[in-house]
Amino acid sequence: MSDFQKELKSWIILIIVAFLISFVLRAYVIQPFRVQMTSMVATLEPNDLVLVEKITYRFSKPHRGDVVVFIPPNNPKDKYIKRVIGLPGETIYIKNDTVYIDGKPLKEPYLNSPMADMEPVKVPDGSVFVMGDNRSVSLDSRVFGPIKISSIIGRAILIYWPINHFQFLLAYSGENP
């Protein structure tokens, strides 16, 4: 085998290994997600690119304030991005533009729009209640109900594009009720 053939073979192997590593990382560890709609404005803008990590919820449960990507029950071919508001066993209702969890108000400084009142909803075990930050236009658990934790693809951790939106997405839990 000539030096050229050896070099070519090593490059082919390197490319195949890189492809396999990339595939495994994207399938099981981290993947990009493009924000499509305005339901998370001002936290996320349409066309923002975020990194979604897929490992955390294999070992722990979602926390209030986590921004998650999930498959919605009303449209199983799509992916939505929303904020976790209610946890299993909690009762959520909305009165006068305030979310109440088990009767206690939730502080949400990230909100930028009013929201309609909502009758109490108890979050079942194995589910969470999700809402967009731009409540006046968000299609969320107020419409399709709590989502199964198993439908969550992962937790959004970083806005990486456009570069002027670059920031880490930290969960804001408000005053934990």
PDB file of C-alpha atoms in Angstrom:
ATOM      1  CA  MET A   1       0.000   0.000   0.000  1.00  0.00           C
ATOM      2  CA  SER A   2       1.407   3.393  -0.985  1.00  0.00           C
ATOM      3  CA  ASP A   3       1.758   6.349   1.376  1.00  0.00           C
ATOM      4  CA  PHE A   4      -1.076   8.077  -0.453  1.00  0.00           C
ATOM      5  CA  GLN A   5      -3.404   5.088   0.060  1.00  0.00           C
ATOM      6  CA  LYS A   6      -2.495   4.909   3.763  1.00  0.00           C
ATOM      7  CA  GLU A   7      -3.160   8.627   4.154  1.00  0.00           C
ATOM      8  CA  LEU A   8      -6.475   8.350   2.290  1.00  0.00           C
ATOM      9  CA  LYS A   9      -7.527   5.364   4.425  1.00  0.00           C
ATOM     10  CA  SER A  10      -6.717   7.230   7.654  1.00  0.00           C
ATOM     11  CA  TRP A  11      -8.741  10.268   6.478  1.00  0.00           C
ATOM     12  CA  ILE A  12     -11.718   8.082   5.590  1.00  0.00           C
ATOM     13  CA  ILE A  13     -11.609   6.394   9.007  1.00  0.00           C
ATOM     14  CA  LEU A  14     -11.311   9.781  10.731  1.00  0.00           C
ATOM     15  CA  ILE A  15     -14.334  11.139   8.832  1.00  0.00           C
ATOM     16  CA  ILE A  16     -16.420   8.051   9.642  1.00  0.00           C
ATOM     17  CA  VAL A  17     -15.501   8.214  13.351  1.00  0.00           C
ATOM     18  CA  ALA A  18     -16.279  11.955  13.455  1.00  0.00           C
ATOM     19  CA  PHE A  19     -19.653  11.314  11.808  1.00  0.00           C
ATOM     20  CA  LEU A  20     -20.502   8.532  14.288  1.00  0.00           C
ATOM     21  CA  ILE A  21     -19.499  10.662  17.287  1.00  0.00           C
ATOM     22  CA  SER A  22     -21.578  13.561  15.925  1.00  0.00           C
ATOM     23  CA  PHE A  23     -24.582  11.283  15.411  1.00  0.00           C
ATOM     24  CA  VAL A  24     -24.374   9.834  18.936  1.00  0.00           C
ATOM     25  CA  LEU A  25     -23.964  13.302  20.517  1.00  0.00           C
ATOM     26  CA  ARG A  26     -26.945  14.699  18.631  1.00  0.00           C
ATOM     27  CA  ALA A  27     -29.165  11.697  19.306  1.00  0.00           C
ATOM     28  CA  TYR A  28     -28.420  11.266  23.017  1.00  0.00           C
ATOM     29  CA  VAL A  29     -26.552  14.258  24.472  1.00  0.00           C
ATOM     30  CA  ILE A  30     -27.109  17.649  22.840  1.00  0.00           C
ATOM     31  CA  GLN A  31     -28.783  19.040  19.737  1.00  0.00           C
ATOM     32  CA  PRO A  32     -29.565  22.408  18.190  1.00  0.00           C
ATOM     33  CA  PHE A  33     -33.132  23.710  18.074  1.00  0.00           C
ATOM     34  CA  ARG A  34     -34.491  26.682  16.103  1.00  0.00           C
ATOM     35  CA  VAL A  35     -37.174  28.780  17.806  1.00  0.00           C
ATOM     36  CA  GLN A  36     -40.054  29.044  15.330  1.00  0.00           C
ATOM     37  CA  MET A  37     -42.725  31.181  16.986  1.00  0.00           C
ATOM     38  CA  THR A  38     -43.135  34.186  19.292  1.00  0.00           C
ATOM     39  CA  SER A  39     -44.494  32.308  22.316  1.00  0.00           C
ATOM     40  CA  MET A  40     -41.244  32.713  24.298  1.00  0.00           C
ATOM     41  CA  VAL A  41     -40.552  36.407  23.497  1.00  0.00           C
ATOM     42  CA  ALA A  42     -38.681  38.185  25.205  1.00  0.00           C
ATOM     43  CA  THR A  43     -36.641  35.226  26.498  1.00  0.00           C
ATOM     44  CA  LEU A  44     -36.340  33.692  23.027  1.00  0.00           C
ATOM     45  CA  GLU A  45     -36.944  35.356  19.678  1.00  0.00           C
ATOM     46  CA  PRO A  46     -38.050  33.634  16.456  1.00  0.00           C
ATOM     47  CA  ASN A  47     -35.056  32.118  14.634  1.00  0.00           C
ATOM     48  CA  ASP A  48     -32.870  32.032  17.754  1.00  0.00           C
ATOM     49  CA  LEU A  49     -30.781  28.858  17.781  1.00  0.00           C
ATOM     50  CA  VAL A  50     -30.528  27.138  21.154  1.00  0.00           C
ATOM     51  CA  LEU A  51     -28.645  24.104  22.408  1.00  0.00           C
ATOM     52  CA  VAL A  52     -30.846  21.482  24.028  1.00  0.00           C
ATOM     53  CA  GLU A  53     -29.201  19.025  26.393  1.00  0.00           C
ATOM     54  CA  LYS A  54     -30.859  15.627  26.645  1.00  0.00           C
ATOM     55  CA  ILE A  55     -29.177  14.033  29.655  1.00  0.00           C
ATOM     56  CA  THR A  56     -30.525  15.813  32.751  1.00  0.00           C
ATOM     57  CA  TYR A  57     -34.034  14.372  32.656  1.00  0.00           C
ATOM     58  CA  ARG A  58     -32.728  10.837  32.430  1.00  0.00           C
ATOM     59  CA  PHE A  59     -31.466  11.252  36.005  1.00  0.00           C
ATOM     60  CA  SER A  60     -33.706  13.941  37.502  1.00  0.00           C
ATOM     61  CA  LYS A  61     -37.098  15.541  37.040  1.00  0.00           C
ATOM     62  CA  PRO A  62     -37.810  18.918  35.459  1.00  0.00           C
ATOM     63  CA  HIS A  63     -37.667  21.965  37.714  1.00  0.00           C
ATOM     64  CA  ARG A  64     -39.967  24.943  37.734  1.00  0.00           C
ATOM     65  CA  GLY A  65     -38.555  27.566  35.380  1.00  0.00           C
ATOM     66  CA  ASP A  66     -36.714  25.136  33.077  1.00  0.00           C
ATOM     67  CA  VAL A  67     -37.107  25.996  29.393  1.00  0.00           C
ATOM     68  CA  VAL A  68     -37.837  22.694  27.659  1.00  0.00           C
ATOM     69  CA  VAL A  69     -38.319  21.359  24.143  1.00  0.00           C
ATOM     70  CA  PHE A  70     -41.051  18.731  23.898  1.00  0.00           C
ATOM     71  CA  ILE A  71     -43.432  16.956  21.566  1.00  0.00           C
ATOM     72  CA  PRO A  72     -46.889  18.465  22.160  1.00  0.00           C
ATOM     73  CA  PRO A  73     -49.885  16.159  22.597  1.00  0.00           C
ATOM     74  CA  ASN A  74     -51.927  18.173  20.075  1.00  0.00           C
ATOM     75  CA  ASN A  75     -49.317  17.886  17.291  1.00  0.00           C
ATOM     76  CA  PRO A  76     -46.987  14.863  17.652  1.00  0.00           C
ATOM     77  CA  LYS A  77     -45.029  15.747  14.490  1.00  0.00           C
ATOM     78  CA  ASP A  78     -43.918  19.108  15.901  1.00  0.00           C
ATOM     79  CA  LYS A  79     -41.643  20.346  18.691  1.00  0.00           C
ATOM     80  CA  TYR A  80     -42.500  23.209  21.041  1.00  0.00           C
ATOM     81  CA  ILE A  81     -40.334  25.188  23.435  1.00  0.00           C
ATOM     82  CA  LYS A  82     -41.933  26.457  26.670  1.00  0.00           C
ATOM     83  CA  ARG A  83     -41.179  27.059  30.343  1.00  0.00           C
ATOM     84  CA  VAL A  84     -42.062  24.541  33.076  1.00  0.00           C
ATOM     85  CA  ILE A  85     -44.505  26.259  35.446  1.00  0.00           C
ATOM     86  CA  GLY A  86     -46.247  23.465  37.355  1.00  0.00           C
ATOM     87  CA  LEU A  87     -44.869  20.212  38.726  1.00  0.00           C
ATOM     88  CA  PRO A  88     -46.582  16.867  39.423  1.00  0.00           C
ATOM     89  CA  GLY A  89     -49.236  17.064  42.137  1.00  0.00           C
ATOM     90  CA  GLU A  90     -49.529  20.864  42.089  1.00  0.00           C
ATOM     91  CA  THR A  91     -52.692  22.806  41.332  1.00  0.00           C
ATOM     92  CA  ILE A  92     -52.295  25.741  38.929  1.00  0.00           C
ATOM     93  CA  TYR A  93     -54.708  28.584  38.287  1.00  0.00           C
ATOM     94  CA  ILE A  94     -54.496  32.112  36.866  1.00  0.00           C
ATOM     95  CA  LYS A  95     -56.275  35.138  38.311  1.00  0.00           C
ATOM     96  CA  ASN A  96     -55.694  38.814  37.436  1.00  0.00           C
ATOM     97  CA  ASP A  97     -52.510  38.163  35.371  1.00  0.00           C
ATOM     98  CA  THR A  98     -50.921  36.107  38.155  1.00  0.00           C
ATOM     99  CA  VAL A  99     -50.188  32.371  38.152  1.00  0.00           C
ATOM    100  CA  TYR A 100     -50.957  30.661  41.447  1.00  0.00           C
ATOM    101  CA  ILE A 101     -49.465  27.335  42.438  1.00  0.00           C
ATOM    102  CA  ASP A 102     -51.238  25.615  45.297  1.00  0.00           C
ATOM    103  CA  GLY A 103     -52.728  29.001  46.172  1.00  0.00           C
ATOM    104  CA  LYS A 104     -49.422  30.913  46.251  1.00  0.00           C
ATOM    105  CA  PRO A 105     -48.486  33.530  43.615  1.00  0.00           C
ATOM    106  CA  LEU A 106     -45.576  32.771  41.311  1.00  0.00           C
ATOM    107  CA  LYS A 107     -43.169  35.641  40.588  1.00  0.00           C
ATOM    108  CA  GLU A 108     -42.375  35.723  36.875  1.00  0.00           C
ATOM    109  CA  PRO A 109     -40.182  38.694  35.890  1.00  0.00           C
ATOM    110  CA  TYR A 110     -39.682  37.278  32.377  1.00  0.00           C
ATOM    111  CA  LEU A 111     -43.332  37.864  31.362  1.00  0.00           C
ATOM    112  CA  ASN A 112     -44.205  40.526  28.825  1.00  0.00           C
ATOM    113  CA  SER A 113     -47.899  40.036  28.116  1.00  0.00           C
ATOM    114  CA  PRO A 114     -51.198  39.723  29.969  1.00  0.00           C
ATOM    115  CA  MET A 115     -52.979  36.405  30.318  1.00  0.00           C
ATOM    116  CA  ALA A 116     -56.573  35.336  30.716  1.00  0.00           C
ATOM    117  CA  ASP A 117     -57.828  33.847  33.954  1.00  0.00           C
ATOM    118  CA  MET A 118     -57.778  30.041  34.125  1.00  0.00           C
ATOM    119  CA  GLU A 119     -59.672  27.638  36.348  1.00  0.00           C
ATOM    120  CA  PRO A 120     -57.602  25.364  38.623  1.00  0.00           C
ATOM    121  CA  VAL A 121     -55.842  22.425  36.960  1.00  0.00           C
ATOM    122  CA  LYS A 122     -54.149  19.660  38.953  1.00  0.00           C
ATOM    123  CA  VAL A 123     -50.926  18.422  37.333  1.00  0.00           C
ATOM    124  CA  PRO A 124     -50.967  14.593  37.214  1.00  0.00           C
ATOM    125  CA  ASP A 125     -48.041  12.447  38.301  1.00  0.00           C
ATOM    126  CA  GLY A 126     -45.503  12.050  35.501  1.00  0.00           C
ATOM    127  CA  SER A 127     -46.529  15.375  33.928  1.00  0.00           C
ATOM    128  CA  VAL A 128     -45.661  19.079  34.034  1.00  0.00           C
ATOM    129  CA  PHE A 129     -47.590  22.239  33.169  1.00  0.00           C
ATOM    130  CA  VAL A 130     -45.781  24.368  30.562  1.00  0.00           C
ATOM    131  CA  MET A 131     -46.426  27.918  29.382  1.00  0.00           C
ATOM    132  CA  GLY A 132     -44.774  30.319  26.983  1.00  0.00           C
ATOM    133  CA  ASP A 133     -43.381  33.588  28.321  1.00  0.00           C
ATOM    134  CA  ASN A 134     -45.432  35.563  25.788  1.00  0.00           C
ATOM    135  CA  ARG A 135     -48.719  34.331  27.258  1.00  0.00           C
ATOM    136  CA  SER A 136     -51.079  36.253  24.960  1.00  0.00           C
ATOM    137  CA  VAL A 137     -49.971  34.201  21.902  1.00  0.00           C
ATOM    138  CA  SER A 138     -48.677  30.973  23.438  1.00  0.00           C
ATOM    139  CA  LEU A 139     -50.254  27.624  22.628  1.00  0.00           C
ATOM    140  CA  ASP A 140     -49.410  25.742  25.816  1.00  0.00           C
ATOM    141  CA  SER A 141     -50.792  23.658  28.709  1.00  0.00           C
ATOM    142  CA  ARG A 142     -53.656  26.114  29.125  1.00  0.00           C
ATOM    143  CA  VAL A 143     -54.918  24.746  25.771  1.00  0.00           C
ATOM    144  CA  PHE A 144     -53.676  21.141  25.568  1.00  0.00           C
ATOM    145  CA  GLY A 145     -53.258  20.384  29.283  1.00  0.00           C
ATOM    146  CA  PRO A 146     -50.215  19.170  31.200  1.00  0.00           C
ATOM    147  CA  ILE A 147     -47.597  17.308  29.156  1.00  0.00           C
ATOM    148  CA  LYS A 148     -46.025  13.980  29.999  1.00  0.00           C
ATOM    149  CA  ILE A 149     -42.448  14.278  31.238  1.00  0.00           C
ATOM    150  CA  SER A 150     -41.626  11.473  28.788  1.00  0.00           C
ATOM    151  CA  SER A 151     -42.528  13.834  25.899  1.00  0.00           C
ATOM    152  CA  ILE A 152     -39.724  16.225  26.868  1.00  0.00           C
ATOM    153  CA  ILE A 153     -36.788  16.028  24.457  1.00  0.00           C
ATOM    154  CA  GLY A 154     -34.476  18.113  26.606  1.00  0.00           C
ATOM    155  CA  ARG A 155     -33.696  21.328  28.426  1.00  0.00           C
ATOM    156  CA  ALA A 156     -32.654  24.442  26.517  1.00  0.00           C
ATOM    157  CA  ILE A 157     -29.383  25.660  28.035  1.00  0.00           C
ATOM    158  CA  LEU A 158     -27.859  28.196  25.653  1.00  0.00           C
ATOM    159  CA  ILE A 159     -28.853  30.668  22.961  1.00  0.00           C
ATOM    160  CA  TYR A 160     -25.919  30.581  20.559  1.00  0.00           C
ATOM    161  CA  TRP A 161     -27.230  32.364  17.458  1.00  0.00           C
ATOM    162  CA  PRO A 162     -27.554  35.130  16.530  1.00  0.00           C
ATOM    163  CA  ILE A 163     -24.435  36.052  18.424  1.00  0.00           C
ATOM    164  CA  ASN A 164     -25.986  39.228  19.876  1.00  0.00           C
ATOM    165  CA  HIS A 165     -28.547  36.988  21.667  1.00  0.00           C
ATOM    166  CA  PHE A 166     -25.847  34.711  23.124  1.00  0.00           C
ATOM    167  CA  GLN A 167     -26.726  33.768  26.698  1.00  0.00           C
ATOM    168  CA  PHE A 168     -27.145  30.835  29.014  1.00  0.00           C
ATOM    169  CA  LEU A 169     -30.738  29.948  29.851  1.00  0.00           C
ATOM    170  CA  LEU A 170     -30.958  29.525  33.575  1.00  0.00           C
ATOM    171  CA  ALA A 171     -34.144  28.308  35.190  1.00  0.00           C
ATOM    172  CA  TYR A 172     -36.006  30.991  37.114  1.00  0.00           C
ATOM    173  CA  SER A 173     -38.148  29.342  39.717  1.00  0.00           C
ATOM    174  CA  GLY A 174     -39.736  32.468  41.186  1.00  0.00           C
ATOM    175  CA  GLU A 175     -40.633  32.081  44.786  1.00  0.00           C
ATOM    176  CA  ASN A 176     -41.033  28.312  44.932  1.00  0.00           C
ATOM    177  CA  PRO A 177     -44.562  27.803  46.222  1.00  0.00           C
TER     178      PRO A 177
END
